[in-house]
XYZ file of C-alpha atoms in Angstrom:
392
model
C 242.343 24.096 164.001
C 244.273 21.027 163.062
C 245.490 20.828 159.485
C 246.479 16.955 158.038
C 247.834 17.007 154.301
C 248.109 13.287 153.195
C 250.233 11.898 150.378
C 248.352 8.882 149.276
C 249.989 5.464 147.330
C 249.800 2.258 146.703
C 251.589 0.916 150.436
C 252.276 3.503 151.908
C 250.668 7.169 152.502
C 252.949 10.021 154.285
C 251.133 12.730 156.754
C 251.593 16.092 157.904
C 249.891 17.858 160.418
C 250.092 21.460 161.502
C 247.763 23.771 163.623
C 246.511 27.573 162.115
C 249.261 28.805 163.906
C 251.563 27.353 161.806
C 253.049 24.728 164.271
C 253.968 21.940 163.085
C 252.695 19.204 164.859
C 253.887 16.324 163.363
C 256.336 16.493 160.995
C 255.677 14.314 158.088
C 255.634 10.567 159.158
C 254.747 7.467 157.290
C 251.605 4.991 157.708
C 251.236 1.983 156.043
C 247.890 1.388 153.849
C 246.240 -1.067 156.510
C 244.007 -0.658 160.139
C 247.228 -0.725 162.079
C 248.461 2.563 159.778
C 244.563 3.916 160.093
C 244.444 3.930 163.466
C 248.262 5.187 164.543
C 246.798 8.787 161.956
C 243.757 8.314 163.929
C 245.890 8.357 167.483
C 248.132 11.460 166.112
C 244.995 13.689 165.070
C 243.076 12.920 168.763
C 246.237 13.547 170.617
C 246.084 17.187 169.244
C 242.551 17.900 168.986
C 239.502 15.669 170.546
C 236.920 17.678 168.848
C 236.628 16.329 164.556
C 234.821 19.756 163.908
C 238.010 21.194 163.994
C 240.509 19.076 162.316
C 240.374 19.358 158.124
C 242.131 16.516 156.062
C 242.896 17.173 153.049
C 244.128 13.619 149.837
C 244.702 13.489 146.850
C 242.157 12.381 144.300
C 244.893 8.638 143.296
C 242.197 7.155 141.701
C 241.134 4.152 143.896
C 244.132 4.158 145.973
C 242.440 6.391 148.302
C 239.341 5.079 148.577
C 240.025 2.985 151.625
C 241.260 5.211 153.901
C 239.021 7.940 152.834
C 236.392 5.848 153.849
C 237.382 5.187 157.502
C 238.267 8.971 157.538
C 234.074 9.672 156.904
C 233.525 6.981 159.344
C 235.210 8.702 162.216
C 233.696 12.183 161.229
C 236.763 13.480 159.983
C 236.082 16.480 157.614
C 238.151 15.721 154.651
C 239.064 17.817 151.433
C 239.542 15.363 147.747
C 241.845 17.225 145.932
C 243.239 17.246 142.160
C 246.097 16.000 141.579
C 247.062 18.756 138.988
C 246.249 21.764 141.785
C 248.481 20.230 143.929
C 251.396 20.655 141.381
C 250.558 23.565 140.240
C 250.517 24.805 143.702
C 254.110 22.663 144.678
C 255.880 24.565 141.722
C 254.211 28.214 142.853
C 256.131 27.391 146.529
C 259.132 26.817 144.816
C 261.595 27.455 141.627
C 263.829 24.322 142.483
C 261.914 20.879 141.132
C 261.314 19.336 143.693
C 258.819 16.307 144.089
C 258.667 14.753 146.899
C 256.073 12.301 148.943
C 257.255 14.544 151.707
C 256.906 17.658 150.218
C 253.452 16.605 148.652
C 252.026 16.126 152.318
C 252.853 19.333 153.560
C 252.072 21.310 149.953
C 248.507 19.691 150.911
C 248.202 20.531 154.722
C 249.250 24.504 153.532
C 246.552 24.299 150.615
C 243.383 23.249 153.053
C 244.962 25.990 155.474
C 245.335 29.133 152.438
C 242.012 28.152 150.458
C 239.017 28.376 151.776
C 237.074 27.449 148.090
C 238.300 23.681 148.960
C 235.030 22.093 149.908
C 234.825 19.080 151.972
C 234.180 15.331 150.340
C 230.377 14.915 151.120
C 228.327 11.837 152.204
C 226.482 12.731 148.664
C 229.475 12.504 147.038
C 230.619 8.943 149.163
C 227.832 7.267 148.527
C 227.524 8.853 144.947
C 230.970 6.026 144.194
C 228.378 3.231 143.389
C 226.907 4.498 140.618
C 230.113 6.372 139.835
C 231.623 2.343 139.406
C 229.255 1.287 137.450
C 228.956 4.594 135.109
C 232.844 3.717 134.409
C 232.424 0.222 134.449
C 229.735 0.628 131.537
C 231.241 2.677 129.508
C 234.411 0.725 129.758
C 232.631 -2.290 128.440
C 230.714 -0.617 125.549
C 233.917 0.958 124.174
C 235.036 -2.964 124.562
C 231.626 -4.358 122.829
C 232.437 -1.319 119.970
C 236.352 -2.637 119.477
C 234.799 -5.963 119.378
C 231.601 -5.528 116.917
C 234.829 -3.580 114.107
C 236.264 -6.651 114.607
C 233.479 -8.641 113.216
C 232.872 -5.614 110.323
C 236.772 -6.618 109.564
C 236.509 -10.201 109.499
C 232.549 -10.226 107.938
C 234.827 -7.926 104.852
C 237.465 -10.737 104.093
C 234.917 -13.443 104.476
C 231.366 -12.208 103.088
C 231.290 -9.111 102.154
C 228.272 -8.977 100.218
C 226.064 -9.274 103.075
C 226.456 -6.124 104.100
C 223.866 -4.988 101.220
C 221.495 -7.210 101.808
C 220.936 -6.335 104.998
C 220.239 -3.134 107.176
C 223.643 -4.207 109.991
C 225.753 -6.988 110.671
C 225.338 -6.759 114.458
C 222.042 -7.595 113.821
C 220.422 -10.465 116.092
C 219.710 -12.540 113.099
C 222.821 -11.855 111.123
C 224.817 -13.003 114.323
C 223.092 -16.235 114.616
C 224.038 -16.780 110.837
C 227.495 -16.088 111.451
C 227.529 -18.151 114.241
C 226.791 -21.293 112.248
C 227.776 -19.898 108.564
C 231.087 -17.741 109.233
C 231.937 -17.344 105.518
C 230.120 -17.155 102.543
C 231.649 -20.879 101.749
C 229.702 -21.897 104.843
C 227.099 -20.183 103.551
C 227.139 -21.217 99.973
C 226.990 -24.982 100.707
C 223.943 -24.401 103.633
C 220.684 -26.258 103.003
C 218.025 -23.750 102.295
C 215.081 -25.188 104.227
C 217.433 -24.728 107.301
C 218.958 -21.421 106.271
C 215.304 -20.291 105.963
C 214.290 -21.293 109.366
C 217.276 -20.198 111.505
C 216.741 -16.655 109.566
C 213.109 -16.637 110.601
C 213.661 -17.526 113.949
C 216.321 -15.499 114.448
C 214.796 -12.387 113.036
C 210.869 -12.931 114.432
C 209.830 -13.168 110.911
C 211.186 -10.199 108.953
C 213.544 -12.402 106.824
C 211.405 -14.905 104.492
C 212.355 -17.505 102.255
C 213.049 -15.312 99.978
C 215.835 -13.188 101.697
C 217.556 -16.854 102.585
C 217.614 -17.316 98.746
C 218.918 -14.224 97.998
C 222.012 -14.853 100.983
C 223.096 -18.234 99.740
C 222.674 -16.554 95.869
C 225.184 -13.930 96.956
C 227.284 -16.314 98.941
C 227.473 -18.324 95.784
C 228.932 -15.186 93.654
C 230.909 -13.917 96.245
C 234.401 -12.720 96.871
C 234.875 -13.606 100.134
C 238.349 -15.891 101.315
C 237.676 -19.302 102.602
C 239.637 -19.140 105.611
C 239.336 -21.418 108.767
C 240.821 -19.808 111.029
C 239.178 -16.101 110.328
C 236.057 -18.125 110.627
C 236.750 -19.413 114.110
C 237.700 -16.051 114.945
C 234.543 -14.691 114.241
C 232.861 -17.141 115.780
C 234.189 -16.210 118.875
C 234.041 -12.803 118.384
C 230.388 -12.809 118.100
C 230.232 -15.094 121.073
C 232.067 -12.503 123.023
C 230.119 -9.329 121.896
C 227.073 -11.949 123.429
C 228.212 -12.254 126.796
C 228.765 -8.602 126.708
C 225.543 -7.577 126.231
C 224.294 -9.655 128.827
C 226.986 -8.305 131.154
C 225.911 -4.141 129.957
C 222.100 -5.248 130.360
C 222.740 -6.272 134.301
C 224.973 -3.089 134.666
C 222.295 -1.069 133.301
C 219.712 -2.562 135.294
C 221.644 -1.829 138.558
C 222.369 1.923 137.199
C 218.814 2.230 136.687
C 217.499 1.016 140.643
C 220.149 3.748 142.074
C 218.683 6.356 139.418
C 215.284 5.928 140.221
C 216.499 6.155 143.719
C 217.847 9.250 143.093
C 215.201 10.739 141.194
C 217.170 13.292 139.395
C 215.320 16.465 137.849
C 218.025 16.016 134.756
C 216.709 13.327 133.574
C 213.560 15.097 132.621
C 215.384 16.202 130.156
C 215.028 15.146 126.554
C 217.178 12.887 125.216
C 219.324 12.387 128.245
C 219.202 8.858 128.678
C 219.842 6.816 131.804
C 223.306 5.716 131.380
C 224.708 9.205 130.095
C 222.661 10.746 133.373
C 223.810 8.515 135.328
C 227.577 9.147 134.383
C 226.845 13.361 134.296
C 225.638 12.771 138.164
C 228.232 10.651 139.987
C 231.338 12.264 138.628
C 229.688 15.697 139.172
C 228.494 14.181 142.886
C 227.064 17.189 145.077
C 226.518 20.054 142.570
C 226.079 22.658 145.724
C 229.835 22.268 145.346
C 230.068 24.037 142.645
C 229.201 28.307 142.634
C 228.728 28.079 139.680
C 227.942 25.727 136.544
C 231.028 27.362 134.822
C 232.881 25.638 137.686
C 231.329 22.635 136.825
C 232.600 23.259 132.638
C 236.051 23.737 134.323
C 236.056 20.923 136.477
C 235.122 18.426 133.461
C 238.120 20.090 131.199
C 235.011 21.664 128.908
C 236.178 25.107 128.724
C 238.368 27.124 126.584
C 241.889 27.692 126.949
C 242.819 31.365 127.476
C 246.138 33.004 126.722
C 246.388 36.902 126.889
C 250.293 38.730 126.729
C 250.307 41.859 125.659
C 249.160 43.092 123.069
C 248.724 39.399 122.440
C 245.344 37.617 122.591
C 244.699 33.865 121.411
C 241.595 33.715 118.944
C 241.836 30.142 118.945
C 241.274 28.707 121.958
C 240.647 25.016 122.575
C 239.006 22.893 124.863
C 241.131 22.234 128.082
C 240.660 18.661 128.075
C 241.807 18.408 131.715
C 239.000 16.763 134.778
C 237.362 13.577 134.223
C 236.891 12.034 130.897
C 234.017 10.004 131.178
C 232.719 13.660 132.376
C 233.534 15.041 129.279
C 232.296 12.302 126.859
C 229.066 12.218 128.580
C 228.419 15.890 128.753
C 228.737 16.188 124.775
C 227.113 13.147 124.433
C 224.430 14.052 125.947
C 224.281 17.677 124.114
C 224.372 15.926 120.915
C 220.935 13.929 121.955
C 219.767 16.822 123.927
C 219.735 19.151 120.389
C 218.067 16.333 118.139
C 215.499 15.737 120.683
C 214.586 19.156 122.504
C 212.891 21.834 119.900
C 215.375 24.870 121.537
C 218.529 23.029 122.182
C 218.214 22.101 118.039
C 217.235 25.620 117.386
C 220.823 26.909 119.281
C 223.180 24.403 118.082
C 221.773 25.391 113.874
C 221.957 29.192 115.151
C 225.530 28.657 115.686
C 226.285 26.337 112.373
C 224.960 30.038 110.435
C 227.399 31.764 112.131
C 230.132 29.959 110.294
C 230.829 27.635 113.587
C 232.219 24.177 112.963
C 229.891 20.989 113.715
C 231.725 20.552 117.041
C 232.407 24.038 118.328
C 228.490 24.775 118.402
C 228.260 21.621 120.270
C 230.505 22.679 122.618
C 228.326 25.843 122.771
C 225.259 23.892 123.476
C 227.070 21.495 125.944
C 227.487 24.674 127.900
C 224.469 25.857 127.621
C 223.113 22.250 128.597
C 225.499 22.507 131.458
C 224.041 25.464 133.237
C 220.355 24.175 132.736
C 221.663 21.280 134.532
C 223.425 22.836 137.192
C 219.754 25.308 137.678
C 217.716 21.985 137.658
C 219.607 20.410 140.376
C 220.113 23.484 142.842
C 216.994 24.559 141.942
C 215.101 20.631 142.351
C 212.832 21.476 139.085
C 211.980 19.858 136.450
C 212.696 20.721 133.072
C 209.558 22.475 131.161
C 209.738 22.761 127.504
C 208.996 26.498 126.187
C 205.328 26.346 124.921
C 205.122 27.369 121.120
């Protein structure tokens, strides 16, 4: 076998080629991050081994910088292993007591890792074609987070300009309230509004839910409001609401694309009550091919949801915390999914209640439910079965 270790960077990659006997075939050399560099690497690999089945290539998961080279290697039929940088760092430290960290050292370390660690699984076609779903899921997550921050800004501005309106509506983020604030961004503007126009605006925007009586109530509250008249803040409020609406449209478009991919995948985890397209897509895209994990516990460790372990002599840690390593997107999706599954699925609801009755904090109990959910999802994905509720 021939082993190729590659340290990924933005503009160039350092490579090292060795065979299973430990003979260095090509000492560390640098290729540019372009087609000439990729073809130079492929030429060197083929010059020492023509059969791609006898070649293993290892590289670190370094965000988007490895995407183009990974795609090139996959198209050329080379078995490629993507390694967690944390794992590489730990291996490098275990090989020497010196604090040596260079690109050349990392390339050699990666080659040594894929030579010695048989548990490292190649990057599969399933994972490669899963990148679209991962990109969309992460993009949606970031857009939703951005929208949440803007909604917090709306709440802050309303509290300055027209705080009384919060008590008059179920939520200030309703479509009708946004329509109101876009045209009348503050108590001062609402107080001087024409009642007929105000009532028509609210009725149309709320589809008849807000009647003339509600319009009168809102205008009277505005006339007695403690809100400050600040034109600059009113302008900021209008622009923030417009940005939220743009994000709503973008998120809707992203979710439509996610749904198309998820319908094509037809994953059994969507049969679990409480798991939506959005959460399910993030779980599937971050985990990828479930078969590359030997057990559900491996997935928990991959997500950083496993408890830390500390033992030295007779000392044992009694307050283990979540490791929080790995994909933050996956960790969020698993915990969020567990929260909703515990709400909608009776077995999980009972399990969460049982853990709470044992005196565990809500989030500790939820972490136990997350582990139970991961075990269920692992079984469904590896067996292909749909979720079947336990009959009463």
